[in-house]
Coordinates of C-alpha atoms in Angstrom, one line a residue:
M130 CA -82.5 32.9 7.8
T131 CA -82.6 30.5 10.8
Q132 CA -80.5 27.9 9.0
E133 CA -77.9 30.5 8.0
L134 CA -77.6 31.6 11.7
V135 CA -77.4 28.0 12.9
S136 CA -74.5 27.3 10.4
L137 CA -72.7 30.5 11.3
T138 CA -73.1 29.8 15.0
I139 CA -71.5 26.3 14.6
I140 CA -68.7 27.8 12.5
M141 CA -67.9 30.4 15.1
A142 CA -68.1 27.8 17.9
V143 CA -65.4 25.8 16.0
A144 CA -63.4 29.0 15.6
A145 CA -63.6 29.8 19.4
V146 CA -62.7 26.2 20.5
S147 CA -59.8 25.6 18.0
P148 CA -57.2 27.8 19.7
I149 CA -58.0 26.2 23.1
V150 CA -57.6 22.7 21.6
A151 CA -54.4 23.7 19.8
Q152 CA -53.0 25.0 23.1
L153 CA -53.9 21.8 24.9
I154 CA -52.0 19.5 22.4
P155 CA -48.5 18.8 23.7
G156 CA -45.9 20.6 21.7
R157 CA -48.6 22.6 19.9
F158 CA -47.5 20.9 16.7
I159 CA -51.0 21.2 15.1
P160 CA -51.8 24.7 13.8
Q161 CA -55.2 26.1 14.5
T162 CA -55.8 26.2 10.7
V163 CA -55.7 22.4 10.6
L164 CA -58.3 22.1 13.3
L165 CA -60.6 24.5 11.5
L166 CA -60.2 22.5 8.2
A167 CA -60.8 19.2 10.0
A168 CA -63.9 20.5 11.8
G169 CA -65.3 21.8 8.5
T170 CA -64.8 18.4 6.8
T171 CA -66.4 16.6 9.8
L172 CA -69.4 18.9 10.2
G173 CA -69.9 20.0 6.5
P174 CA -72.2 18.6 3.8
Y175 CA -70.0 15.5 3.2
G176 CA -69.7 14.8 6.9
L177 CA -72.3 15.1 9.6
G178 CA -74.2 17.8 7.6
V179 CA -74.7 20.2 10.5
I180 CA -73.1 23.1 8.5
E181 CA -75.0 24.2 5.5
V182 CA -72.9 26.2 3.0
N183 CA -75.7 28.5 1.9
D184 CA -75.4 31.9 0.1
A185 CA -74.9 33.8 3.4
V186 CA -72.0 31.5 4.4
K187 CA -70.6 31.6 0.9
L188 CA -70.4 35.4 1.1
L189 CA -68.7 35.4 4.4
N190 CA -66.3 32.7 3.0
E191 CA -65.4 35.0 0.1
L192 CA -64.8 37.9 2.5
G193 CA -62.7 35.6 4.7
M194 CA -60.5 34.7 1.7
A195 CA -60.3 38.4 0.7
F196 CA -59.1 39.3 4.2
L197 CA -56.6 36.5 4.2
F198 CA -55.1 37.7 0.9
L199 CA -55.3 41.3 2.1
L200 CA -53.1 40.5 5.1
A201 CA -50.8 38.4 2.9
G202 CA -50.4 41.3 0.4
Y203 CA -49.9 43.7 3.3
E204 CA -47.0 41.6 4.7
I205 CA -45.1 42.1 1.4
D206 CA -42.4 44.8 1.6
P207 CA -41.9 46.3 -2.0
K208 CA -38.2 46.7 -1.1
R209 CA -38.0 42.9 -0.5
L210 CA -39.5 42.2 -3.9
A211 CA -36.9 44.5 -5.6
G212 CA -34.0 43.2 -3.5
H213 CA -31.7 40.4 -4.1
Q214 CA -33.6 37.7 -2.3
G215 CA -36.9 38.8 -4.0
K216 CA -35.3 38.5 -7.5
V217 CA -34.0 35.1 -6.6
G218 CA -37.5 34.2 -5.4
L219 CA -39.0 35.3 -8.7
L220 CA -36.5 33.3 -10.7
T221 CA -37.1 30.2 -8.5
W222 CA -40.9 30.5 -8.9
G223 CA -40.4 30.7 -12.7
I224 CA -38.4 27.5 -12.6
T225 CA -41.1 25.9 -10.5
L226 CA -43.7 26.9 -13.0
G227 CA -41.7 25.4 -15.8
L228 CA -41.1 22.1 -13.9
A229 CA -44.8 21.9 -13.0
W230 CA -45.8 22.3 -16.7
L231 CA -43.3 19.6 -17.8
V232 CA -44.5 17.1 -15.1
V233 CA -48.2 17.7 -15.6
T234 CA -48.0 17.6 -19.4
F235 CA -45.7 14.6 -19.9
L236 CA -46.1 12.4 -16.8
P237 CA -48.7 9.7 -17.7
F238 CA -50.1 9.6 -14.2
F239 CA -51.6 13.1 -14.4
T240 CA -53.0 12.4 -17.9
K241 CA -54.7 9.3 -16.7
Q242 CA -56.2 11.2 -13.8
G243 CA -57.5 13.9 -16.2
I244 CA -55.8 16.8 -14.5
N245 CA -53.1 17.7 -17.0
G246 CA -54.5 21.3 -17.4
V247 CA -53.2 24.7 -16.5
A248 CA -55.1 24.7 -13.1
T249 CA -53.0 21.8 -11.9
V250 CA -49.8 23.5 -13.0
I251 CA -50.6 26.6 -11.0
A252 CA -51.7 24.6 -8.0
L253 CA -48.3 22.9 -7.9
T254 CA -46.4 26.2 -7.7
T255 CA -48.1 27.9 -4.8
T256 CA -47.0 28.9 -1.3
A257 CA -49.8 29.8 1.2
L258 CA -48.0 32.9 2.6
G259 CA -51.2 34.2 4.2
T260 CA -51.7 30.9 6.0
L261 CA -48.0 30.7 7.0
M262 CA -47.8 34.2 8.6
P263 CA -49.7 33.4 11.8
I264 CA -47.8 30.1 12.1
L265 CA -44.5 31.9 11.8
K266 CA -45.6 34.3 14.5
E267 CA -46.7 31.5 16.8
R268 CA -43.3 29.8 16.4
N269 CA -41.3 33.0 16.8
L270 CA -39.8 32.7 13.3
E271 CA -40.9 36.2 12.2
G272 CA -37.9 38.5 11.9
T273 CA -35.3 35.7 11.9
P274 CA -33.2 34.8 8.8
I275 CA -35.3 31.7 8.3
G276 CA -38.6 33.7 8.5
D277 CA -37.2 36.4 6.1
A278 CA -36.3 33.7 3.6
I279 CA -39.7 32.0 3.9
I280 CA -41.4 35.4 3.3
S281 CA -39.1 36.3 0.3
Y282 CA -39.6 33.0 -1.5
G283 CA -43.2 32.6 -0.3
T284 CA -44.2 36.0 -1.7
W285 CA -43.6 34.9 -5.2
G286 CA -45.2 31.6 -4.4
E287 CA -48.4 33.5 -3.7
L288 CA -48.1 36.4 -6.1
G289 CA -46.9 34.3 -9.1
P290 CA -49.9 31.9 -9.1
I291 CA -52.3 34.8 -8.7
L292 CA -51.0 36.5 -11.8
A293 CA -50.8 33.2 -13.6
M294 CA -54.5 32.6 -12.8
A295 CA -55.5 36.0 -14.2
I296 CA -53.5 35.4 -17.4
L297 CA -53.5 31.6 -18.1
L298 CA -57.1 30.8 -16.9
S299 CA -58.8 33.7 -18.7
T300 CA -61.5 32.8 -21.2
R301 CA -60.6 35.9 -23.2
T302 CA -58.1 36.2 -26.1
G303 CA -54.6 37.3 -25.3
W304 CA -54.9 40.9 -26.1
Q305 CA -58.3 41.2 -24.3
T306 CA -56.7 39.7 -21.2
M307 CA -53.8 42.2 -21.3
L308 CA -56.2 45.1 -21.8
V309 CA -58.3 44.1 -18.8
L310 CA -55.3 43.6 -16.6
G311 CA -53.9 46.9 -17.8
A312 CA -57.2 48.6 -16.8
F313 CA -57.1 46.8 -13.4
L314 CA -53.5 47.9 -12.9
A315 CA -54.4 51.5 -13.7
I316 CA -57.2 51.5 -11.1
C317 CA -54.8 50.0 -8.5
L318 CA -52.2 52.7 -9.3
L319 CA -54.8 55.4 -8.8
C320 CA -55.9 53.9 -5.5
A321 CA -52.2 53.9 -4.4
T322 CA -51.2 57.4 -5.7
L323 CA -54.0 59.6 -4.4
P324 CA -53.6 58.6 -0.7
T325 CA -49.8 58.8 -1.0
K326 CA -49.9 62.4 -2.3
A327 CA -52.4 63.4 0.4
L328 CA -50.0 62.0 3.0
K329 CA -47.0 63.8 1.6
T330 CA -48.8 67.1 1.3
G331 CA -50.4 66.8 4.7
H332 CA -53.9 67.4 3.2
R333 CA -56.7 68.3 5.6
L334 CA -58.6 65.2 4.6
Y335 CA -55.6 63.1 5.5
R336 CA -55.2 64.8 8.9
F337 CA -59.0 64.3 9.5
L338 CA -58.6 60.5 8.7
T339 CA -55.6 60.0 11.0
D340 CA -57.1 62.1 13.8
N341 CA -60.3 60.0 13.8
A342 CA -58.6 56.6 13.2
N343 CA -59.1 55.5 16.8
T344 CA -62.5 57.1 17.5
S345 CA -65.9 55.7 16.9
S346 CA -65.5 56.9 13.2
Q347 CA -62.7 54.3 12.7
T348 CA -61.8 56.2 9.5
L349 CA -58.7 54.3 8.4
M350 CA -60.3 50.9 9.1
R351 CA -63.4 51.9 7.1
L352 CA -61.3 53.1 4.2
T353 CA -59.2 49.9 4.2
T354 CA -62.3 47.8 4.2
F355 CA -63.7 49.9 1.3
L356 CA -60.5 49.5 -0.6
L357 CA -60.6 45.8 -0.2
I358 CA -64.3 45.4 -1.2
F359 CA -63.9 47.9 -4.1
L360 CA -61.0 46.0 -5.7
V361 CA -62.7 42.7 -5.1
T362 CA -65.8 44.1 -6.8
I363 CA -63.7 45.5 -9.7
S364 CA -62.1 42.0 -10.1
A365 CA -65.6 40.5 -10.3
L366 CA -66.7 43.0 -12.9
F367 CA -63.6 42.4 -15.0
E368 CA -64.2 38.6 -14.6
L369 CA -61.0 38.2 -12.7
D370 CA -60.6 36.1 -9.6
A371 CA -61.4 37.9 -6.3
V372 CA -58.0 36.8 -5.0
L373 CA -56.3 39.3 -7.3
G374 CA -58.3 42.2 -6.0
A375 CA -57.7 41.2 -2.4
F376 CA -54.0 40.8 -2.8
A377 CA -53.7 44.1 -4.7
A378 CA -55.6 45.8 -1.8
G379 CA -53.0 44.5 0.7
F380 CA -50.1 45.5 -1.5
I381 CA -51.5 49.0 -2.0
L382 CA -52.0 49.4 1.7
R383 CA -48.4 48.5 2.4
Y384 CA -47.3 51.0 -0.3
I385 CA -49.3 53.8 1.3
I386 CA -48.0 53.1 4.8
P387 CA -44.6 51.4 4.2
D388 CA -43.6 51.5 7.9
G389 CA -46.9 49.9 8.9
S390 CA -49.4 51.0 11.5
K391 CA -49.7 48.9 14.7
S392 CA -53.2 50.2 15.5
L393 CA -54.6 49.4 12.0
E394 CA -52.8 46.0 11.9
M395 CA -54.4 45.0 15.2
K396 CA -57.9 46.0 13.9
L397 CA -57.4 44.2 10.6
E398 CA -56.1 41.1 12.3
G399 CA -59.0 41.3 14.8
V400 CA -61.6 41.3 12.1
G401 CA -59.7 38.9 9.9
Y402 CA -58.4 36.2 12.3
G403 CA -61.2 36.9 14.8
F404 CA -64.1 36.4 12.5
L405 CA -63.8 36.1 8.7
I406 CA -60.7 34.0 8.1
P407 CA -61.8 31.1 10.4
V408 CA -65.0 31.1 8.4
F409 CA -63.0 30.7 5.2
F410 CA -61.0 27.7 6.6
V411 CA -64.0 25.9 8.0
V412 CA -65.9 26.3 4.7
S413 CA -62.8 25.2 2.8
G414 CA -62.8 22.0 4.9
A415 CA -66.6 21.6 4.3
A416 CA -65.9 21.6 0.6
I417 CA -63.8 18.4 0.9
N418 CA -65.7 15.3 -0.1
V419 CA -64.1 12.6 2.1
R420 CA -65.5 9.7 0.1
A421 CA -64.1 11.2 -3.2
V422 CA -60.7 11.7 -1.6
A423 CA -60.8 8.1 -0.1
S424 CA -61.5 6.7 -3.6
R425 CA -58.4 8.3 -5.0
P426 CA -55.6 7.9 -2.5
A427 CA -53.0 7.6 -5.2
L428 CA -53.8 11.1 -6.5
L429 CA -53.8 12.5 -3.0
V430 CA -50.3 11.1 -2.2
A431 CA -48.9 11.9 -5.6
F432 CA -50.0 15.5 -5.5
I433 CA -48.3 16.1 -2.1
V434 CA -45.1 14.3 -3.3
M435 CA -45.1 16.4 -6.5
L436 CA -45.6 19.6 -4.4
M437 CA -42.5 18.7 -2.5
L438 CA -40.4 17.9 -5.6
I439 CA -41.6 20.8 -7.7
R440 CA -41.8 23.5 -5.0
A441 CA -39.5 22.5 -2.2
V442 CA -36.5 21.2 -4.2
P443 CA -36.0 24.4 -6.3
V444 CA -36.3 26.6 -3.2
Y445 CA -33.6 24.4 -1.4
V446 CA -31.3 24.5 -4.5
A447 CA -31.7 28.3 -4.8
L448 CA -30.8 28.8 -1.2
S449 CA -27.8 26.4 -1.6
L450 CA -26.5 28.3 -4.7
D451 CA -27.1 31.6 -2.9
K452 CA -25.2 30.8 0.3
R453 CA -23.0 33.9 0.1
K454 CA -26.1 36.2 0.4
N455 CA -28.1 33.7 2.5
P456 CA -25.7 31.8 4.8
L457 CA -28.2 29.3 6.1
S458 CA -27.2 25.8 7.3
T459 CA -28.4 22.7 5.4
H460 CA -31.1 22.0 8.0
H461 CA -32.4 25.6 7.9
R462 CA -32.5 25.5 4.1
V463 CA -34.6 22.4 4.3
T464 CA -36.8 24.2 6.9
V465 CA -37.4 27.1 4.5
A466 CA -38.1 24.8 1.5
L467 CA -40.7 22.8 3.6
Y468 CA -42.5 25.9 4.8
C469 CA -42.7 27.2 1.3
T470 CA -44.5 24.0 0.2
T471 CA -47.5 24.8 2.4
A472 CA -50.3 25.3 0.0
L473 CA -54.1 25.7 0.4
P474 CA -55.9 29.1 -0.4
I475 CA -54.6 29.3 -4.0
I476 CA -55.5 25.6 -4.5
V477 CA -59.0 26.4 -3.3
A478 CA -59.3 29.3 -5.6
V479 CA -57.8 27.7 -8.7
T480 CA -59.8 24.4 -8.4
S481 CA -63.0 26.3 -7.8
L482 CA -62.4 28.3 -11.0
A483 CA -61.5 25.2 -12.9
V484 CA -64.7 23.4 -11.7
K485 CA -66.8 26.5 -12.6
V486 CA -65.5 26.5 -16.2
G487 CA -65.8 22.8 -16.6
T488 CA -62.1 21.9 -16.9
M489 CA -61.9 19.9 -13.6
Q490 CA -64.3 17.5 -11.9
S491 CA -65.6 18.4 -8.4
D492 CA -64.3 15.1 -7.0
T493 CA -60.8 15.8 -8.3
A494 CA -61.0 19.3 -6.9
S495 CA -61.9 17.9 -3.5
T496 CA -58.8 15.6 -3.6
L497 CA -56.5 18.5 -4.5
V498 CA -58.0 20.7 -1.8
A499 CA -57.5 17.9 0.7
A500 CA -53.9 17.6 -0.3
G501 CA -53.5 21.3 0.2
A502 CA -55.1 21.0 3.6
I503 CA -52.7 18.2 4.6
T504 CA -49.7 20.4 3.6
V505 CA -50.9 23.0 6.1
F506 CA -50.3 20.4 8.8
L507 CA -47.5 18.4 7.4
M508 CA -45.1 21.0 6.0
P509 CA -44.9 23.3 9.1
L510 CA -44.6 20.1 11.2
L511 CA -41.6 18.8 9.2
G512 CA -40.2 22.3 9.0
S513 CA -40.4 22.6 12.8
I514 CA -38.7 19.3 13.2
T515 CA -35.8 20.3 11.0
Y516 CA -35.6 23.7 12.6
Q517 CA -35.4 22.1 16.1
V518 CA -32.8 19.6 15.0
A519 CA -30.7 22.0 13.0
D520 CA -28.9 23.7 15.9
V521 CA -28.2 20.5 17.7
H522 CA -25.9 19.5 14.8
P523 CA -26.8 15.8 14.9
V524 CA -24.2 14.6 12.4
T525 CA -21.4 16.2 14.4
A526 CA -22.9 14.7 17.6
V527 CA -23.0 11.2 16.1
R528 CA -19.3 11.5 15.0
E529 CA -18.3 12.7 18.5
I530 CA -20.2 9.8 20.1
A531 CA -18.5 7.3 17.7
H532 CA -15.2 8.8 18.7
T533 CA -15.8 8.5 22.5
P534 CA -18.9 6.4 23.1
S535 CA -18.5 6.6 26.9
D536 CA -19.1 10.3 26.9
W537 CA -22.4 10.1 24.9
R538 CA -24.5 11.7 27.7
T539 CA -22.2 14.7 28.0
I540 CA -22.0 15.2 24.2
V541 CA -25.8 15.1 23.8
R542 CA -26.3 17.5 26.8
E543 CA -23.7 19.9 25.3
H544 CA -25.3 20.0 21.9
A545 CA -28.7 20.6 23.5
Q546 CA -27.1 23.5 25.4
V547 CA -25.8 25.0 22.2
R548 CA -29.3 24.8 20.6
A549 CA -30.9 26.4 23.7
L550 CA -28.3 29.2 23.7
L551 CA -28.9 30.0 20.0
H552 CA -32.6 30.0 20.6
H553 CA -32.2 32.5 23.5
Q554 CA -29.9 34.7 21.4
D555 CA -32.4 34.9 18.5
R556 CA -35.2 35.9 20.9
L557 CA -32.8 38.4 22.7
K558 CA -31.9 39.9 19.3
R559 CA -35.5 40.5 18.4
M560 CA -36.3 42.0 21.8
A561 CA -33.3 44.3 21.5
E562 CA -34.4 45.5 18.0
T563 CA -38.0 46.1 19.3
L564 CA -36.7 48.2 22.2
K565 CA -34.4 50.2 19.9
S566 CA -37.3 51.1 17.6
L567 CA -39.5 52.0 20.6
E568 CA -36.7 54.3 21.9
K569 CA -36.5 56.1 18.6
Q570 CA -40.3 56.5 18.4
E571 CA -41.6 57.3 21.8
G572 CA -39.0 56.5 24.5
L573 CA -39.3 53.9 27.1
N574 CA -42.3 53.8 29.4
G575 CA -42.6 51.7 32.6
L576 CA -43.4 48.4 30.8
D577 CA -40.6 48.9 28.2
S578 CA -38.2 49.6 31.1
R579 CA -39.0 46.2 32.6
R580 CA -38.5 44.6 29.2
A581 CA -35.1 46.4 28.9
E582 CA -34.2 44.9 32.4
L583 CA -35.3 41.5 31.2
V584 CA -33.1 41.8 28.1
E585 CA -30.1 42.8 30.3
R586 CA -30.7 39.8 32.6
A587 CA -30.8 37.6 29.4
R588 CA -27.5 39.0 28.3
L589 CA -25.9 38.2 31.6
E590 CA -27.3 34.6 31.4
I591 CA -25.9 34.1 27.9
D592 CA -22.5 35.4 29.1
R593 CA -22.6 32.9 31.9
Q594 CA -23.4 30.1 29.5
L595 CA -20.6 31.2 27.1
K596 CA -18.2 31.0 30.0
E597 CA -19.4 27.5 30.8
L598 CA -18.6 26.5 27.2
G599 CA -15.1 27.9 27.6
L600 CA -15.7 31.0 25.5
D601 CA -14.9 34.6 26.5
P602 CA -18.0 36.8 26.4
Q603 CA -15.9 39.9 25.7
L604 CA -14.5 38.3 22.6
T605 CA -17.6 36.2 21.5
T606 CA -20.6 38.5 21.4
Q607 CA -22.7 36.0 19.5
L608 CA -22.3 32.2 19.1
P609 CA -22.3 31.4 15.4
H610 CA -24.9 29.1 14.0
N611 CA -22.3 26.8 12.6
Y612 CA -20.6 26.4 16.0
R613 CA -19.1 23.0 16.7
Y614 CA -17.7 21.7 20.0
P615 CA -14.0 20.8 19.8
K616 CA -13.2 17.2 19.3
N617 CA -12.6 15.2 22.4

């Protein structure tokens, strides 16, 4: 027991220090997740050996992964899945799966490396939506067109591989697999239907649960945790991966409360991001055998490159062909595609399963997990760079400088002004939408009144900047994202 407590103490010390270190890094370009993974690799069994991955830590690791996928499933709006962008996302993921199968099956490199199996195909099609959500929130992308596109395409990048794992990696025959999945689906439908009916009828039990949600009973939080552990247990009994049960729990929770619950969300995020999820990332880092990864650098680089080609390119092409419904600029389409190439939790799950059934060596699994860990740092970084550059319109700026080289300082400053103005407008729009929803629900209190005053001051500042750019604020309510300065 002492060793378990020592390991857990070190893990939580890393979890407590990581956000402080991330804040101190100029530009905050390294997500906390990367620091957790790096610390796990350094302190784990293949590093300094001060963290021992024993049974107690493994259990907390499983719960951490479960909470991560619970929150990922909860973020999915069923209307988004059934909508236009959701359908395009599904089609895009299907194309990604086909490309991954062709590459892994027929490219000699993967055959020589001994990883031309289904597990590698699935790993190449994933998007770590659960990992991306806190990054999107940190970078104020949630609720923007770019954030919405990432979630739409990323949803199928997470849901698709989970279903593929259940079907393609099953050791049962085809009809047995379908029978088990059908039984699991029936249990999930029952878990979703009963609370929904109780909500609609205003049943006494439902009123009791909501009335005691914020008391010491914490009824809704306890029921949510029960739902999560129940479906994870059912997955284990049916010999399905725990990821499927956790994701289903989050999806069911969103179905039951489609408009969300701020109070419940704060509690889930507190338990998840405050305790269990950091354990998952540290232990995932501890599973990386640095020597094994160093001995196969070609596989590490090739896997990351293939992730970009197989996952990012189809997403970019889909956004480009769907410009009428999703009018994003070229830079922003690249941003979405890069974010959607972030991959780790599914890679951890699918490689662990492959190692367990003997279809993949542990050294190979370590290399693929390391590649997934690198994407958590690399893809958001590249996406952030393209997002920052997009609104500056660098190509137009270069053309203008080439036309009048003597005015290069003015041109650069003006393009930077446009980017800053667009950024302020995006934030202003989100603040205004938040205030509008608060007015409908509860009315403005003192704090919200100050926020409303801040929004009005921001509007006045934008009007002033529009006038400086020679635009009439009365006629130009919003500067378009494809705005170009007139030629000199």
